[in-house]
PDB file of C-alpha atoms and ligand atoms in Angstrom:
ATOM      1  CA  UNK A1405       3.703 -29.720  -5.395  1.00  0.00           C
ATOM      2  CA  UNK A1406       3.698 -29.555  -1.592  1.00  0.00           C
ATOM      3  CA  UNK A1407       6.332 -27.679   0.147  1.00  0.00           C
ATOM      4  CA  UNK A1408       7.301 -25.461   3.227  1.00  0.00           C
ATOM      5  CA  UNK A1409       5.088 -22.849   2.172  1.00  0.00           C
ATOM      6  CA  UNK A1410       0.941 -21.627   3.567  1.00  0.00           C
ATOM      7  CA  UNK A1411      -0.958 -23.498   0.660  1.00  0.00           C
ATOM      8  CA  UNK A1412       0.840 -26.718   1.321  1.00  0.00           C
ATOM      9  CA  UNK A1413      -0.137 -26.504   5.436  1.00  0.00           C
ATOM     10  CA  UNK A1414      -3.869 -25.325   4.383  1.00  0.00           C
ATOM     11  CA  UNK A1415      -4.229 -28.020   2.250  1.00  0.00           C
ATOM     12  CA  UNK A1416      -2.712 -30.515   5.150  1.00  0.00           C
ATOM     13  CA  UNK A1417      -5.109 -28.573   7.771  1.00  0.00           C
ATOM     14  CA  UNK A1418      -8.041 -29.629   5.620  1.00  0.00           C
ATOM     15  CA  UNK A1419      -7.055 -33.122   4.960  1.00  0.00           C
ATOM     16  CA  UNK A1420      -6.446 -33.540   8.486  1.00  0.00           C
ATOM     17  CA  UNK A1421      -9.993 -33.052   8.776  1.00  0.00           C
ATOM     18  CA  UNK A1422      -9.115 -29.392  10.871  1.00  0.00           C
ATOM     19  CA  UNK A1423     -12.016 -27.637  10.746  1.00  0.00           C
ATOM     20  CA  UNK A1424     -11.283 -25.539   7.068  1.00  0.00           C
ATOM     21  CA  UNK A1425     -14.284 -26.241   4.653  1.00  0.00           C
ATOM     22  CA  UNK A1426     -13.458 -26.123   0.948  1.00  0.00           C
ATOM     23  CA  UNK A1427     -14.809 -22.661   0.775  1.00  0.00           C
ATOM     24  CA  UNK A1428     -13.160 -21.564   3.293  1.00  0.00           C
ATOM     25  CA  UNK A1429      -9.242 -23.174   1.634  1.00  0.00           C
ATOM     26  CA  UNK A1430     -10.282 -21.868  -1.503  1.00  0.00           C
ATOM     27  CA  UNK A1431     -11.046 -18.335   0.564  1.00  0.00           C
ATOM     28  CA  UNK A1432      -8.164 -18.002   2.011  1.00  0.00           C
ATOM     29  CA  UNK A1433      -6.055 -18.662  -0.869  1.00  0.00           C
ATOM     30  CA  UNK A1434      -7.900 -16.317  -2.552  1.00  0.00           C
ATOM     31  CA  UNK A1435      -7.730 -13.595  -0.258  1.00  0.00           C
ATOM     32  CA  UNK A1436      -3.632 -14.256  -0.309  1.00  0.00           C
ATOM     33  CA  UNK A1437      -3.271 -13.839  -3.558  1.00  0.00           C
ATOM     34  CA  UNK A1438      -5.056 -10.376  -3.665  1.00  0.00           C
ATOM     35  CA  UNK A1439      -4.314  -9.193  -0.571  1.00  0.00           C
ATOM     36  CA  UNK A1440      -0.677 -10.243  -1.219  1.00  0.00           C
ATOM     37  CA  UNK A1441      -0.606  -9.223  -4.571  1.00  0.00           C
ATOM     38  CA  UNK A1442      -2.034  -5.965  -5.999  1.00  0.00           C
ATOM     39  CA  UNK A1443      -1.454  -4.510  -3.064  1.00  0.00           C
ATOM     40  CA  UNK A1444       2.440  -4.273  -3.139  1.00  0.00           C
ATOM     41  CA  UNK A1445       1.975  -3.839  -6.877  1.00  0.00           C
ATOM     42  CA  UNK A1446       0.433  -0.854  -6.401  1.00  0.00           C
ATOM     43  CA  UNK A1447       2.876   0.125  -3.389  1.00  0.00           C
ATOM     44  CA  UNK A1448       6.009  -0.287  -5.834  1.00  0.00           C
ATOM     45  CA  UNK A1449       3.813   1.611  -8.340  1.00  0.00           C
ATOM     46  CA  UNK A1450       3.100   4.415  -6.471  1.00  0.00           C
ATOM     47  CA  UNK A1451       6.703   4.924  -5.228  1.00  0.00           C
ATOM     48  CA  UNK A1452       8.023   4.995  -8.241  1.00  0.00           C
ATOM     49  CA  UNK A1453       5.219   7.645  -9.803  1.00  0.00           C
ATOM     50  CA  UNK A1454       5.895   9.867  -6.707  1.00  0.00           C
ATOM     51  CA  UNK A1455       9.826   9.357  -7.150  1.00  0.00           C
ATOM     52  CA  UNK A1456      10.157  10.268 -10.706  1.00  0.00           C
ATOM     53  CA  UNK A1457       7.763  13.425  -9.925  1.00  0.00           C
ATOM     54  CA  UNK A1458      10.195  14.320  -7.020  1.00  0.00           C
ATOM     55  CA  UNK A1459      13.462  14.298  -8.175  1.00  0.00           C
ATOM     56  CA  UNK A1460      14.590  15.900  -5.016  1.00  0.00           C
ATOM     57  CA  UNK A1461      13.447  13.672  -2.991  1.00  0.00           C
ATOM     58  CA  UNK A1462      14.404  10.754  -5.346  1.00  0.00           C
ATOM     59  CA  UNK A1463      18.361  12.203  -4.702  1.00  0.00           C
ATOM     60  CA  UNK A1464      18.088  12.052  -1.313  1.00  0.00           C
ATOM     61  CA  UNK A1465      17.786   8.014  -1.283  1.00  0.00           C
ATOM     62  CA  UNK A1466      20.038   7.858  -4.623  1.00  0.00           C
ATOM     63  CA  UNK A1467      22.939   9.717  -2.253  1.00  0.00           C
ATOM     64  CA  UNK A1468      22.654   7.589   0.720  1.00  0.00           C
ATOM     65  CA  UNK A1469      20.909  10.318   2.866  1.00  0.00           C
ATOM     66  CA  UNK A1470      18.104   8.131   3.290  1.00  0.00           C
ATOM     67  CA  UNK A1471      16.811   4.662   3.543  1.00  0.00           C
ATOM     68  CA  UNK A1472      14.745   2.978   1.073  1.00  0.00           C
ATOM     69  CA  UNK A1473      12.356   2.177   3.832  1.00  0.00           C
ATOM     70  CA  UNK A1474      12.204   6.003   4.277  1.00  0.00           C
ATOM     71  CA  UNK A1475      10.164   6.112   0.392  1.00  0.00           C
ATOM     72  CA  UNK A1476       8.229   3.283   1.255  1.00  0.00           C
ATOM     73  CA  UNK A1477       6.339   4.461   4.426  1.00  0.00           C
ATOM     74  CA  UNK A1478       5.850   8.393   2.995  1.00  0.00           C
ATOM     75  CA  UNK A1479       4.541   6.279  -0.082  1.00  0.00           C
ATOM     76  CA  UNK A1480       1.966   4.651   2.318  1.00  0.00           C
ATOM     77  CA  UNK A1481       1.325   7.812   3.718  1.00  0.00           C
ATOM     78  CA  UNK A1482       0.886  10.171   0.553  1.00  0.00           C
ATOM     79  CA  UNK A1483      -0.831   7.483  -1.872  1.00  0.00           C
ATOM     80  CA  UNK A1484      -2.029   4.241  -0.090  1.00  0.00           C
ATOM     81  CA  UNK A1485      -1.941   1.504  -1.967  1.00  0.00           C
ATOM     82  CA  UNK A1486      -5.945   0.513  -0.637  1.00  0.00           C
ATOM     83  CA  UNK A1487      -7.590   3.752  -0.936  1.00  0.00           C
ATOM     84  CA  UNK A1488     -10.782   2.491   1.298  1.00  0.00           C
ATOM     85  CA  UNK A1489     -11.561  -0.774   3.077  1.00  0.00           C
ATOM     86  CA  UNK A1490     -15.564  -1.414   2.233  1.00  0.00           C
ATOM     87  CA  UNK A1491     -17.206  -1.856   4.941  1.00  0.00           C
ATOM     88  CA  UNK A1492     -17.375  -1.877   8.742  1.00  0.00           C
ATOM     89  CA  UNK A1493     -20.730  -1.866  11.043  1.00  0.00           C
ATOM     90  CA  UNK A1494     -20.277   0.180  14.403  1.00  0.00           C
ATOM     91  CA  UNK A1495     -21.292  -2.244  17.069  1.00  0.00           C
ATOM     92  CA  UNK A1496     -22.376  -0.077  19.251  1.00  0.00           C
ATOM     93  CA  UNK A1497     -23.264   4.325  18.900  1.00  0.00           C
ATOM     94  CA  UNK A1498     -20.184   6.025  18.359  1.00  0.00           C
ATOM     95  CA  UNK A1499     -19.738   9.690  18.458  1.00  0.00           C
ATOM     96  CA  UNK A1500     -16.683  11.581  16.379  1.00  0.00           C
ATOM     97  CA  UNK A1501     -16.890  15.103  16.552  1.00  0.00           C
ATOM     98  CA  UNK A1502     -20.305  16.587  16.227  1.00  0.00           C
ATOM     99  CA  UNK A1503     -22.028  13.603  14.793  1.00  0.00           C
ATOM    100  CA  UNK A1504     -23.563  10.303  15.951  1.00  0.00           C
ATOM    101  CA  UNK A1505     -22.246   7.083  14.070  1.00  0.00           C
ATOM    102  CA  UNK A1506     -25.376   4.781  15.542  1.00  0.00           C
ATOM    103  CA  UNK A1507     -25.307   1.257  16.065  1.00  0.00           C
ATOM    104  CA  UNK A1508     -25.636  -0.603  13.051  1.00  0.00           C
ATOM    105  CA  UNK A1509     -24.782   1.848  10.558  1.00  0.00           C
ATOM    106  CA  UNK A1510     -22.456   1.306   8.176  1.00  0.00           C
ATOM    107  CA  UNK A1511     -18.551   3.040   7.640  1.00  0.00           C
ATOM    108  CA  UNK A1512     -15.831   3.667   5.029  1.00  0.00           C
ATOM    109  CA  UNK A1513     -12.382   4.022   6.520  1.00  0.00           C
ATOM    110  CA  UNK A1514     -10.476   5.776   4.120  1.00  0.00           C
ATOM    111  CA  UNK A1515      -7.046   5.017   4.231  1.00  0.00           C
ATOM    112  CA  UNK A1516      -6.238   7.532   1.651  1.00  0.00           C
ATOM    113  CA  UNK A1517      -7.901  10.161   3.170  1.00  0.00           C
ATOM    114  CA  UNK A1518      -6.330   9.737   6.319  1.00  0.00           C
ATOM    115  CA  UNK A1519      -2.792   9.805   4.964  1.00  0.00           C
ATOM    116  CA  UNK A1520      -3.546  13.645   3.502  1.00  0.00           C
ATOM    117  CA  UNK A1521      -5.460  14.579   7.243  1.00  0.00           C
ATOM    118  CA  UNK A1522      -4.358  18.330   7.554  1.00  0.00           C
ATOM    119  CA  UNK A1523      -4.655  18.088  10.843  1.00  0.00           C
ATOM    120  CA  UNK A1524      -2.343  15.478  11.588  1.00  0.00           C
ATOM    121  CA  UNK A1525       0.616  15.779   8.798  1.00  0.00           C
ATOM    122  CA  UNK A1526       2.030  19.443   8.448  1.00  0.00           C
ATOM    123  CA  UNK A1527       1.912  20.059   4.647  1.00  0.00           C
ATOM    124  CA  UNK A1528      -0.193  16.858   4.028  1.00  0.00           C
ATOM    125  CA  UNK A1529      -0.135  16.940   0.279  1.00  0.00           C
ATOM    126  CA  UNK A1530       3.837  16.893   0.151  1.00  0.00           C
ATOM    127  CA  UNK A1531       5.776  14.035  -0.475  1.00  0.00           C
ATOM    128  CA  UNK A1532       8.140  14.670   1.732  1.00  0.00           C
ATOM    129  CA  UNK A1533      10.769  11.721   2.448  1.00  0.00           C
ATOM    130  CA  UNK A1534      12.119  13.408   5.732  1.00  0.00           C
ATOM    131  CA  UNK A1535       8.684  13.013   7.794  1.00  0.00           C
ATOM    132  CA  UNK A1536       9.569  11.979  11.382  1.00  0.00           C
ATOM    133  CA  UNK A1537       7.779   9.700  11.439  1.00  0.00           C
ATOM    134  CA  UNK A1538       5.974   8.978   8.803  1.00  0.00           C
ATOM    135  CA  UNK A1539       2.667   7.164  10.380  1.00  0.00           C
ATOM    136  CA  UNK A1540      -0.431   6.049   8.519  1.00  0.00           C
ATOM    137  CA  UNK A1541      -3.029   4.155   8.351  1.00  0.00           C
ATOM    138  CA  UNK A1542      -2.394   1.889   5.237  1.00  0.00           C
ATOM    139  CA  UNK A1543      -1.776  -1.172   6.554  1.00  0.00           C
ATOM    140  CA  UNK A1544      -4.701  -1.150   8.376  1.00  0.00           C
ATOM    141  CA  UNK A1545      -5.174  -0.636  12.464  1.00  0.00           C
ATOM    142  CA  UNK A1546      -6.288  -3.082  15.505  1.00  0.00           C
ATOM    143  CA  UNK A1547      -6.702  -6.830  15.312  1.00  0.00           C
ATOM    144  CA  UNK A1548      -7.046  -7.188  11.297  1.00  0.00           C
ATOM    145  CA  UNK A1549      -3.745  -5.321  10.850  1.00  0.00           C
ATOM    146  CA  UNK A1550      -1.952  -6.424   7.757  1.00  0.00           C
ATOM    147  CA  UNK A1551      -0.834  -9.834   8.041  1.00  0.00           C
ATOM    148  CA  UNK A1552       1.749  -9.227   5.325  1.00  0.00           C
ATOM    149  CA  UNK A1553       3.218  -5.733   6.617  1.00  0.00           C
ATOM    150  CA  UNK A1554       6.768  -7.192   6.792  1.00  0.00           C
ATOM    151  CA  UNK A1555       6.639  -8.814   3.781  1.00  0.00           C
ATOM    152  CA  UNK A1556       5.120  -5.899   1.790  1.00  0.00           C
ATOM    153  CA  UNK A1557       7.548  -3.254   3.223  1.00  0.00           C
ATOM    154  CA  UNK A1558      10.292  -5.693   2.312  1.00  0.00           C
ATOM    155  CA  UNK A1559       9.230  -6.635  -1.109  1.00  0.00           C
ATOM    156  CA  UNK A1560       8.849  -3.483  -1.774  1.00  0.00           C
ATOM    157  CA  UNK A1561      12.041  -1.577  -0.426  1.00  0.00           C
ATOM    158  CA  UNK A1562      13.809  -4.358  -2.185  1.00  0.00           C
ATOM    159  CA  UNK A1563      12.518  -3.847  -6.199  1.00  0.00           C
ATOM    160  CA  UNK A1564      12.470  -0.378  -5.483  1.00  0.00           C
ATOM    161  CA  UNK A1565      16.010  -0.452  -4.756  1.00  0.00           C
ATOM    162  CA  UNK A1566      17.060  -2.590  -7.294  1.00  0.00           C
ATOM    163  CA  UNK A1567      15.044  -0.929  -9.668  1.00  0.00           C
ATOM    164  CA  UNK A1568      16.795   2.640  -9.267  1.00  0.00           C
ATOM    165  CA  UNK A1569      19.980   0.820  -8.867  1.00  0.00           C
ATOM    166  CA  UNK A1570      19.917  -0.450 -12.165  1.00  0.00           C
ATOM    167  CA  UNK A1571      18.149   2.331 -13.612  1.00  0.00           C
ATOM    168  CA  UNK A1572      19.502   5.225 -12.192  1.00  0.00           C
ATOM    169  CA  UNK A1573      17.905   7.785 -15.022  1.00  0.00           C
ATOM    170  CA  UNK A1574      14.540   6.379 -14.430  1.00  0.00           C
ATOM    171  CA  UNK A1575      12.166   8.418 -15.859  1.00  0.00           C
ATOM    172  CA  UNK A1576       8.613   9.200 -16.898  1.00  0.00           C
ATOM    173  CA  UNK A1577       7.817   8.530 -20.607  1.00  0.00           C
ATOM    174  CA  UNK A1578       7.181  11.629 -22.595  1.00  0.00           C
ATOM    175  CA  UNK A1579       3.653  13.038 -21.558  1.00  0.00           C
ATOM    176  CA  UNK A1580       2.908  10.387 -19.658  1.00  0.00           C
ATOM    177  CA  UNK A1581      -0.352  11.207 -17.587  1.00  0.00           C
ATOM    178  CA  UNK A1582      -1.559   7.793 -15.993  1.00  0.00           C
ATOM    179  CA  UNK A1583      -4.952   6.462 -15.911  1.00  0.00           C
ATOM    180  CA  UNK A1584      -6.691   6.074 -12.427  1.00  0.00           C
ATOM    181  CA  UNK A1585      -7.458   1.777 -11.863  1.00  0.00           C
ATOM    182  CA  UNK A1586     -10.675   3.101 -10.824  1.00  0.00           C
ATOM    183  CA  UNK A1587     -11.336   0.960  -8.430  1.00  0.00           C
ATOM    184  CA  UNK A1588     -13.246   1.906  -4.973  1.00  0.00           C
ATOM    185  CA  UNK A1589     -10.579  -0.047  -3.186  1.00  0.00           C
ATOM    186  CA  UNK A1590      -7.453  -0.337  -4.867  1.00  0.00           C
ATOM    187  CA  UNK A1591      -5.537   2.836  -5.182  1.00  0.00           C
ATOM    188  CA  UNK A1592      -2.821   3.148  -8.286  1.00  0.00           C
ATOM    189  CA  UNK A1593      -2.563   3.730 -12.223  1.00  0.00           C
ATOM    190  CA  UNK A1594      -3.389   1.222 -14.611  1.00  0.00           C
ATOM    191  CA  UNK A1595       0.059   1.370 -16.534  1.00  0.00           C
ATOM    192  CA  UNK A1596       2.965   3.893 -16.162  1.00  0.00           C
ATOM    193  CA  UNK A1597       4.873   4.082 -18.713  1.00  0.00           C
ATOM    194  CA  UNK A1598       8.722   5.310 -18.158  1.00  0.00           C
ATOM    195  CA  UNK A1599      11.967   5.665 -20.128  1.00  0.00           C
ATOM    196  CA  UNK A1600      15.091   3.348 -18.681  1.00  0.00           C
ATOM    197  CA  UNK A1601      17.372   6.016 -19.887  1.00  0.00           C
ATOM    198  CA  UNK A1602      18.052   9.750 -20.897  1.00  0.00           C
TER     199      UNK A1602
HETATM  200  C1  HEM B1156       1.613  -2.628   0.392  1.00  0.00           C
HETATM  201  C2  HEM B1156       1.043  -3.781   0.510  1.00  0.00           C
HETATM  202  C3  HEM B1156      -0.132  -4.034   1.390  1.00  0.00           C
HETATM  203  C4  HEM B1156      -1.107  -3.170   1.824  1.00  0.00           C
HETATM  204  C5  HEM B1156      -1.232  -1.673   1.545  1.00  0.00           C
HETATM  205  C6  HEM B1156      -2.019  -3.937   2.636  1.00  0.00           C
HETATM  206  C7  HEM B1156      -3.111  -3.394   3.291  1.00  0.00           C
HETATM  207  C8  HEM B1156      -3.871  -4.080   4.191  1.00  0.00           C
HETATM  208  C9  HEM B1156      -4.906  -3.491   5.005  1.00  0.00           C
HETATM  209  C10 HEM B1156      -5.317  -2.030   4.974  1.00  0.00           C
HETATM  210  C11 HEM B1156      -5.445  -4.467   5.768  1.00  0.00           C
HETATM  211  C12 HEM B1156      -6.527  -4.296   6.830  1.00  0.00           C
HETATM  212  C13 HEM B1156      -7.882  -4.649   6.295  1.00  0.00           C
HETATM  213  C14 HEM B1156      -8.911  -4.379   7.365  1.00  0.00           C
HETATM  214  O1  HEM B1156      -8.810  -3.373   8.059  1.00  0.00           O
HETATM  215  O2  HEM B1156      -9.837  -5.174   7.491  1.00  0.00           O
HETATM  216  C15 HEM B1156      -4.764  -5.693   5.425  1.00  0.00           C
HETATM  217  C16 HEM B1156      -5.036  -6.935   5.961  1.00  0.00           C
HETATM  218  C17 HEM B1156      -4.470  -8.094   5.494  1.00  0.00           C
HETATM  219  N1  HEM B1156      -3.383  -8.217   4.662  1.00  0.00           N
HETATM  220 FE1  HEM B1156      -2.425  -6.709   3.750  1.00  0.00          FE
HETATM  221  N2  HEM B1156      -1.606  -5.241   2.659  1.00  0.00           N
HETATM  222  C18 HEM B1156      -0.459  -5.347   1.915  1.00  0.00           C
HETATM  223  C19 HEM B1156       0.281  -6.484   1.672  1.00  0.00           C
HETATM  224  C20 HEM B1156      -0.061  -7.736   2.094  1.00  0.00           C
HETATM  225  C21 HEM B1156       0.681  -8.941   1.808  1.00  0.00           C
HETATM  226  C22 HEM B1156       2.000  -9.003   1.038  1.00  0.00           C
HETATM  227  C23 HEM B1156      -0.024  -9.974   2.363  1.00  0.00           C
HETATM  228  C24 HEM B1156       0.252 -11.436   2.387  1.00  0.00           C
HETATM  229  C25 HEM B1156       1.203 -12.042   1.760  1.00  0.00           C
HETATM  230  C26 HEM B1156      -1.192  -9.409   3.012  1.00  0.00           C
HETATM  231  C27 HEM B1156      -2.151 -10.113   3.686  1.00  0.00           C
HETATM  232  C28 HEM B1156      -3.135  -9.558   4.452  1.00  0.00           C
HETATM  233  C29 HEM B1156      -4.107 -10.328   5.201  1.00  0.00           C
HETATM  234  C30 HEM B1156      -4.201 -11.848   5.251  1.00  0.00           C
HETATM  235  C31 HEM B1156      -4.927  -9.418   5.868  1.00  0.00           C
HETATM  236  C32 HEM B1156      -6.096  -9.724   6.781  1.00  0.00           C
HETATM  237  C33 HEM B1156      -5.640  -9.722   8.211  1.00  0.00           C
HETATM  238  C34 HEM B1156      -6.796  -9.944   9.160  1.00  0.00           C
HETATM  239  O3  HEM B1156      -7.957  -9.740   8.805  1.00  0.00           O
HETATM  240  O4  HEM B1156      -6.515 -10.350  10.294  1.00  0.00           O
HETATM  241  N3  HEM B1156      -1.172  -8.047   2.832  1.00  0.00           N
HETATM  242  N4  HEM B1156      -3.795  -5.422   4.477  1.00  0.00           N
END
């Protein structure tokens, strides 16, 4: 069913004879759908787990002190949505500190990590809604920065806050203690489970 949408002009880009290979359509879609998907899954996710564990900080959006945008970069921040991004090369030596990266080798950014850096957030482990600003590393850095940043932050500033609006007394199910994914890359819980009402 072509439309005004990506698939529809990928599709006409490789009929067109435009340099996309099958593999490389079939790639691409691919990598939209994950990158697009579980990642803001896990964003919405992880607000609302951090939310309903801070109801403090939960009142301050809920009163109109602060923006929904405010929970959804200290949510980036405090429990990134892509914990690490396997794997970059260094393309040339590289020296950080007291040791030598050399050419070659191979590197795990952690994106999670660096949201909890001590040395750059005061109080690192808090979620803390009121961060000024709240600056991370989850969407990435340099030239592969998230394509989908907009869209992410407004997907997911927009279920969040219809989600509270219409549940106001969100909260989480008795004993609830969510599972890890456990996944190297993507960061969340596997379910959470959550009462609509008192
Ligand atoms: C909260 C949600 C999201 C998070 C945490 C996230 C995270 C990231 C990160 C960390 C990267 C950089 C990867 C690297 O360094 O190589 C990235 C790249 C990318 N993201 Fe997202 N993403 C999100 C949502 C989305 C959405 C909604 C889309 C598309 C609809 C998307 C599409 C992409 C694409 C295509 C790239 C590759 C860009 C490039 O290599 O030039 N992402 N994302």
């Amino acid at each position: 069913e072509p439309g005004d949408d990506l698939t529809t002009d990928l599709i006409a880009a490789r009929e067109a004879g435009d340099g996309l290979s099958e593999a490389e359509l079939v790639g691409t879609l691919l990598l939209m759908l994950v990158a697009g998907h579980e990642t803001t899954l896990n964003l919405i996710t992880n607000a609302v787990r951090a939310l309903l564990a801070h109801p403090d900080q939960l009142r301050l959006v809920l009163d109109g002190a602060l923006p929904w945008s405010a929970v959804v970069e200290e949510t980036l921040r405090y429990d990134s949505p892509v914990g690490q991004f396997p794997l970059r090369y260094a393309s040339e030596d590289i020296e950080v500190g007291e040791v030598v990266i050399r050419r070659g080798e191979a590197l795990l950014a952690s994106y999670a990590a660096a949201g909890r850096d001590a040395g750059h957030y005061p109080d690192a482990d808090r979620f803390d809604l009121t961060r000024q600003p709240a600056r991370h590393l989850s969407l990435g850095h340099g030239p592969h920065f998230c394509l989908g940043s907009g869209l992410a932050r407004l997907e997911a500033e927009t279920a969040l806050r219809h989600l509270f609006g219409r549940f106001p007394e969100l909260a989480l199910a008795e004993g609830e203690r969510p599972e890890p994914i456990g996944s190297f890359v993507s960061n969340s819980v596997r379910t959470l489970r959550v009462r609509t009402r008192k």
